[in-house]
Short mmCIF file of C-alpha atoms in Angstrom, two decimals:
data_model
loop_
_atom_site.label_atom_id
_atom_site.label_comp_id
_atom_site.label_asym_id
_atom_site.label_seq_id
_atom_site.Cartn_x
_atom_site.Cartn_y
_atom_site.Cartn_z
CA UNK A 10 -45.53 1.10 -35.04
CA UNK A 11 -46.60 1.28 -31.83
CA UNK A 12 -47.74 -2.69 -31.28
CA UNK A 13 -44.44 -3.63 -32.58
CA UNK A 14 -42.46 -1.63 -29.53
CA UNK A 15 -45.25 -3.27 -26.97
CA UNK A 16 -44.74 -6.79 -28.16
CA UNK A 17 -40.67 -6.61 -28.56
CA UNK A 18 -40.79 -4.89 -24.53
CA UNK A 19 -42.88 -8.10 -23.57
CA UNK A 20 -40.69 -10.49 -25.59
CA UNK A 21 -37.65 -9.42 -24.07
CA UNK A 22 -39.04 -9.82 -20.85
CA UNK A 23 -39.68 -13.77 -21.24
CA UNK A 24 -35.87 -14.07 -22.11
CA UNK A 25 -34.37 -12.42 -19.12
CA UNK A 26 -36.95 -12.87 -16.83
CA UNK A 27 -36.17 -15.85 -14.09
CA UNK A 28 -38.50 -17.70 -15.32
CA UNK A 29 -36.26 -19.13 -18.13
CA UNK A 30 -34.56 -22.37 -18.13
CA UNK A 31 -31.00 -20.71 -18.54
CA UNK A 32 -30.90 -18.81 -15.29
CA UNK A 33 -32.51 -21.46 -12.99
CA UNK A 34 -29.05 -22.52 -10.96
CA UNK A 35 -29.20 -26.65 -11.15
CA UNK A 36 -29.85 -28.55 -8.13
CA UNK A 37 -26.31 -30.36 -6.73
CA UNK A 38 -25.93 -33.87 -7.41
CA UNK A 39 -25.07 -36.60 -4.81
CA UNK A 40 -23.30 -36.84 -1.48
CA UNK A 41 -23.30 -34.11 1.69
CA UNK A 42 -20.26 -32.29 1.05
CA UNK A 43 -16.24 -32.86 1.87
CA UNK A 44 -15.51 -35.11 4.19
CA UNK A 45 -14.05 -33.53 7.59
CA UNK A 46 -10.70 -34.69 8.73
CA UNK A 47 -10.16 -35.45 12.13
CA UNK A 48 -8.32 -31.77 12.58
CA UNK A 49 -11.27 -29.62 11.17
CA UNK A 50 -14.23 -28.10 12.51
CA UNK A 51 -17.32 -26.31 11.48
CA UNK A 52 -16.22 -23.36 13.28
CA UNK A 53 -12.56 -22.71 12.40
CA UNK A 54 -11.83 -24.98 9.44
CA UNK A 55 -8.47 -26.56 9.16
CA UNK A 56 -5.92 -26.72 12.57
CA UNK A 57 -1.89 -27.50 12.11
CA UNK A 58 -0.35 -30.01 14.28
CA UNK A 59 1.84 -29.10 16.66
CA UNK A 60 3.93 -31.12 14.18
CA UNK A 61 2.95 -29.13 11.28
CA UNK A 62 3.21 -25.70 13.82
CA UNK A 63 6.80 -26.77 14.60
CA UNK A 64 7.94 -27.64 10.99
CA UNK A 65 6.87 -24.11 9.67
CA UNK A 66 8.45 -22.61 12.71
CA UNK A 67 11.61 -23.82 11.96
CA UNK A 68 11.59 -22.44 8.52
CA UNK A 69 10.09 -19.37 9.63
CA UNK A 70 13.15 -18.57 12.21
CA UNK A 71 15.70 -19.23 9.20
CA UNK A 72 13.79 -17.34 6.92
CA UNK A 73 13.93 -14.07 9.67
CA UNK A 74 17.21 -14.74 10.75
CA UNK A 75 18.39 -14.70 6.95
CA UNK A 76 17.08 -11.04 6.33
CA UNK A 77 19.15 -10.22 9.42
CA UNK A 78 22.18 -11.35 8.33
CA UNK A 79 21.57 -10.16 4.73
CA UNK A 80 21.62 -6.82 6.27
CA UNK A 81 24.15 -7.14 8.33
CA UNK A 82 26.53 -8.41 5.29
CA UNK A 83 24.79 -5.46 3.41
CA UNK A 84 25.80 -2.74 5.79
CA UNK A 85 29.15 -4.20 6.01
CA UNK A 86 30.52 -5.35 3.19
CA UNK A 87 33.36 -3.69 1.24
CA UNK A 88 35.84 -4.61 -1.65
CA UNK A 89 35.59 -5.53 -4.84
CA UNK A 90 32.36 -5.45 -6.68
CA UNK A 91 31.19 -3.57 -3.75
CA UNK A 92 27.96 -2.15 -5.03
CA UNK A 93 26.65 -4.93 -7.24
CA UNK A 94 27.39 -7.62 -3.99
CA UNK A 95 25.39 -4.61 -1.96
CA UNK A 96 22.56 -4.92 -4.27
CA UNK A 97 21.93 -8.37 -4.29
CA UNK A 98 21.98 -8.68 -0.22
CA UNK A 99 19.31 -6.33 -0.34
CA UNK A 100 17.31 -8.78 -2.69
CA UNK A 101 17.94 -11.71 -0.56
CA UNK A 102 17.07 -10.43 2.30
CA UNK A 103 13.85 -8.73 0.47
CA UNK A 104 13.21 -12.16 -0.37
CA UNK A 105 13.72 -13.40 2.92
CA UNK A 106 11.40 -11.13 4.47
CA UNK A 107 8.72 -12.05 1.69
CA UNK A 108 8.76 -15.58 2.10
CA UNK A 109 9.07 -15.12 6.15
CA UNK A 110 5.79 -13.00 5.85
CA UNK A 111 4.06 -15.84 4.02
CA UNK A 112 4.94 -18.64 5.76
CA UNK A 113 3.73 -16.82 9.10
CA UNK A 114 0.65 -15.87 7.29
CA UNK A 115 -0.29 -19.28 6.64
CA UNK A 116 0.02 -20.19 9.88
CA UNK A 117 -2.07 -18.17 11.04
CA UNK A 118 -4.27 -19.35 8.71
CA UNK A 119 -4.05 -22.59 10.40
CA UNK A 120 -4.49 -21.15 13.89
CA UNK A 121 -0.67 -21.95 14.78
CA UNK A 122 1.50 -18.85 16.63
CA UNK A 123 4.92 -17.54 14.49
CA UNK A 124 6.73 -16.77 17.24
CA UNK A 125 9.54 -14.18 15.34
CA UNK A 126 10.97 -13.02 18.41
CA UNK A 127 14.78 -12.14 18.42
CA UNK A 128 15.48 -14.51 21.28
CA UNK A 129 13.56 -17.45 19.58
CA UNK A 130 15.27 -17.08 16.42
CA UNK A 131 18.44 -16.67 17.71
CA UNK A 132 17.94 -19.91 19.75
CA UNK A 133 16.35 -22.21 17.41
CA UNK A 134 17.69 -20.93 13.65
CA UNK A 135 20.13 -23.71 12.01
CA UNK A 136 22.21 -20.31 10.59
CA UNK A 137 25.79 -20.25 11.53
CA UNK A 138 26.28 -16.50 13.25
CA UNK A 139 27.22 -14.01 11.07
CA UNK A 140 30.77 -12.01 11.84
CA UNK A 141 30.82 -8.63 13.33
CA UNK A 142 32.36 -5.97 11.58
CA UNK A 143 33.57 -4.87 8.19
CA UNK A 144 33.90 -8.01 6.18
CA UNK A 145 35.83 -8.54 2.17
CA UNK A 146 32.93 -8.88 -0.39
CA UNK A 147 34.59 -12.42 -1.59
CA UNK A 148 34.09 -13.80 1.72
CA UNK A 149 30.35 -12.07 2.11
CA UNK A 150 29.34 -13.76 -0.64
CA UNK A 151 30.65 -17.29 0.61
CA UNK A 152 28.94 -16.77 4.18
CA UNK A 153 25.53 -15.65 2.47
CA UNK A 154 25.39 -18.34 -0.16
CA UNK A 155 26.38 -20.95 3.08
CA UNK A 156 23.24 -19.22 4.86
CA UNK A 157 21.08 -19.65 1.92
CA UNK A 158 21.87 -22.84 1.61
CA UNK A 159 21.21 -23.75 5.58
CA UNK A 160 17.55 -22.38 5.43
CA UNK A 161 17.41 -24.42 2.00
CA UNK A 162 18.55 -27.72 4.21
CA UNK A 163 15.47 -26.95 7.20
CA UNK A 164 12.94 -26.71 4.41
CA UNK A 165 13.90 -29.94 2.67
CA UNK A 166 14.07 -31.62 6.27
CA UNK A 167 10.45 -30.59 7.16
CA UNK A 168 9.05 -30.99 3.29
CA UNK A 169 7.66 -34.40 3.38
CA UNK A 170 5.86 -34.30 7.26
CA UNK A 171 4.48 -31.07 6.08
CA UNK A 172 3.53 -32.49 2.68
CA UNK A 173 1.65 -35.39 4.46
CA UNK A 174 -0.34 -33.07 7.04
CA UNK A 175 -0.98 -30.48 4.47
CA UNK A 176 -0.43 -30.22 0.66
CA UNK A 177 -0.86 -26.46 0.44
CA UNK A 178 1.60 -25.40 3.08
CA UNK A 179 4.20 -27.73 1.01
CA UNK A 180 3.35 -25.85 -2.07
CA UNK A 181 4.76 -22.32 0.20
CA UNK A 182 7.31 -24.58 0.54
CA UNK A 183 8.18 -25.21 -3.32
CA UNK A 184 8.43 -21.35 -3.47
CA UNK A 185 10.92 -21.15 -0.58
CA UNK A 186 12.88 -23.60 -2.26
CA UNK A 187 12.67 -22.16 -5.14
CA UNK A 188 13.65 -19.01 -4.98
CA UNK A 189 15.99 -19.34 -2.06
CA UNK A 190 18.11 -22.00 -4.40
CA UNK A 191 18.10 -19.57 -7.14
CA UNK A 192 19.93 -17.15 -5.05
CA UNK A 193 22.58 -18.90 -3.58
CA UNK A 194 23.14 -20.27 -7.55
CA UNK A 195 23.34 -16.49 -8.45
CA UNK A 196 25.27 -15.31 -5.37
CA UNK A 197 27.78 -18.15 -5.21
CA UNK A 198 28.33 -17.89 -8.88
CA UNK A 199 30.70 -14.32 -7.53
CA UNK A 200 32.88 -16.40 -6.54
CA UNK A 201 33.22 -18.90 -9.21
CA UNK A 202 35.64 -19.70 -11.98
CA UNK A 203 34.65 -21.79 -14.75
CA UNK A 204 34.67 -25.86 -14.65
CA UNK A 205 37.54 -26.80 -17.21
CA UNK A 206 36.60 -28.77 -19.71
#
């Protein structure tokens, strides 16, 4: 019993041992690696235009400038279908701040600046200014779904240069677009009456 232990313990050392064809990692084949564009470097990888910089900006500002105003419709608001219209400013402007977050993020990751200032946005967001003071939920919902559909306008304007310079930033993009449409279909839809047929 014993030499059938001792030659099991030195058999299954032969099969997980390195020396076994299995867990040898393959050479690579061919070539020296991905090509570097004229914008990368070994030591920090991947740089945005100042094209690409000011395209993202410009979505950025609408993005922050959109929770703002979401807020400020959300505080304000009253009327009919008060608290459902008060819930789903909070969601834009959740989704606003989301979206904002990412976009910055990534350009960061590109070694651009997000400048989210409140005296940058206010200066360079394509929003109309919101209204001050207490404001009739039919109307809120008209204003926000206009604002919605502003930021939607910058990121379609800046889409294709951003596309060209960088694929991945245009994917953030798709998500912008995406959900920021969504909303003002689900916002504006308050106000709606339905197409005759």
């Amino acid at each position: 019993m014993a030499k059938t232990a001792t030659s099991t313990k030195s058999s299954a050392k032969t099969t997980t041992g390195t020396t076994t064809a299995g867990n040898k990692r393959r050479p690579a084949r061919g070539g020296s690696g991905a090509e570097r564009t004229g914008l990368q470097n070994a030591e920090s990888g991947f740089r945005a235009s100042p094209e690409l910089s000011r395209n993202l900006q410009s979505v950025l500002v609408d993005l922050v400038e959109l929770q703002i105003q979401g807020k400020q419709a959300h505080w304000n608001i009253v009327g009919t279908n008060f608290r459902d219209t008060h819930l789903q400013l909070d969601e834009i402007v959740h989704a606003a701040r989301e979206l904002g977050d990412t976009i910055a993020e990534r350009m960061r990751a590109l070694h651009a600046l997000p400048d989210g200032r409140s005296d940058t946005v206010a200066q360079t967001t394509t929003l109309p200014e919101f209204p001050q003071g207490e404001i009739d939920t039919t109307e809120a919902i008209d204003l926000i779904t206009e604002r919605l559909e502003a930021a939607v306008g910058t990121v379609r304007d800046v889409h294709d240069a951003v596309d060209e310079e960088d694929p991945t930033s245009a994917d953030l993009l798709h998500e912008v677009l995406e959900q920021l449409e969504q909303l003002a279909w689900m916002v504006s839809a308050e106000n709606r009456r339905p197409a005759k047929r």
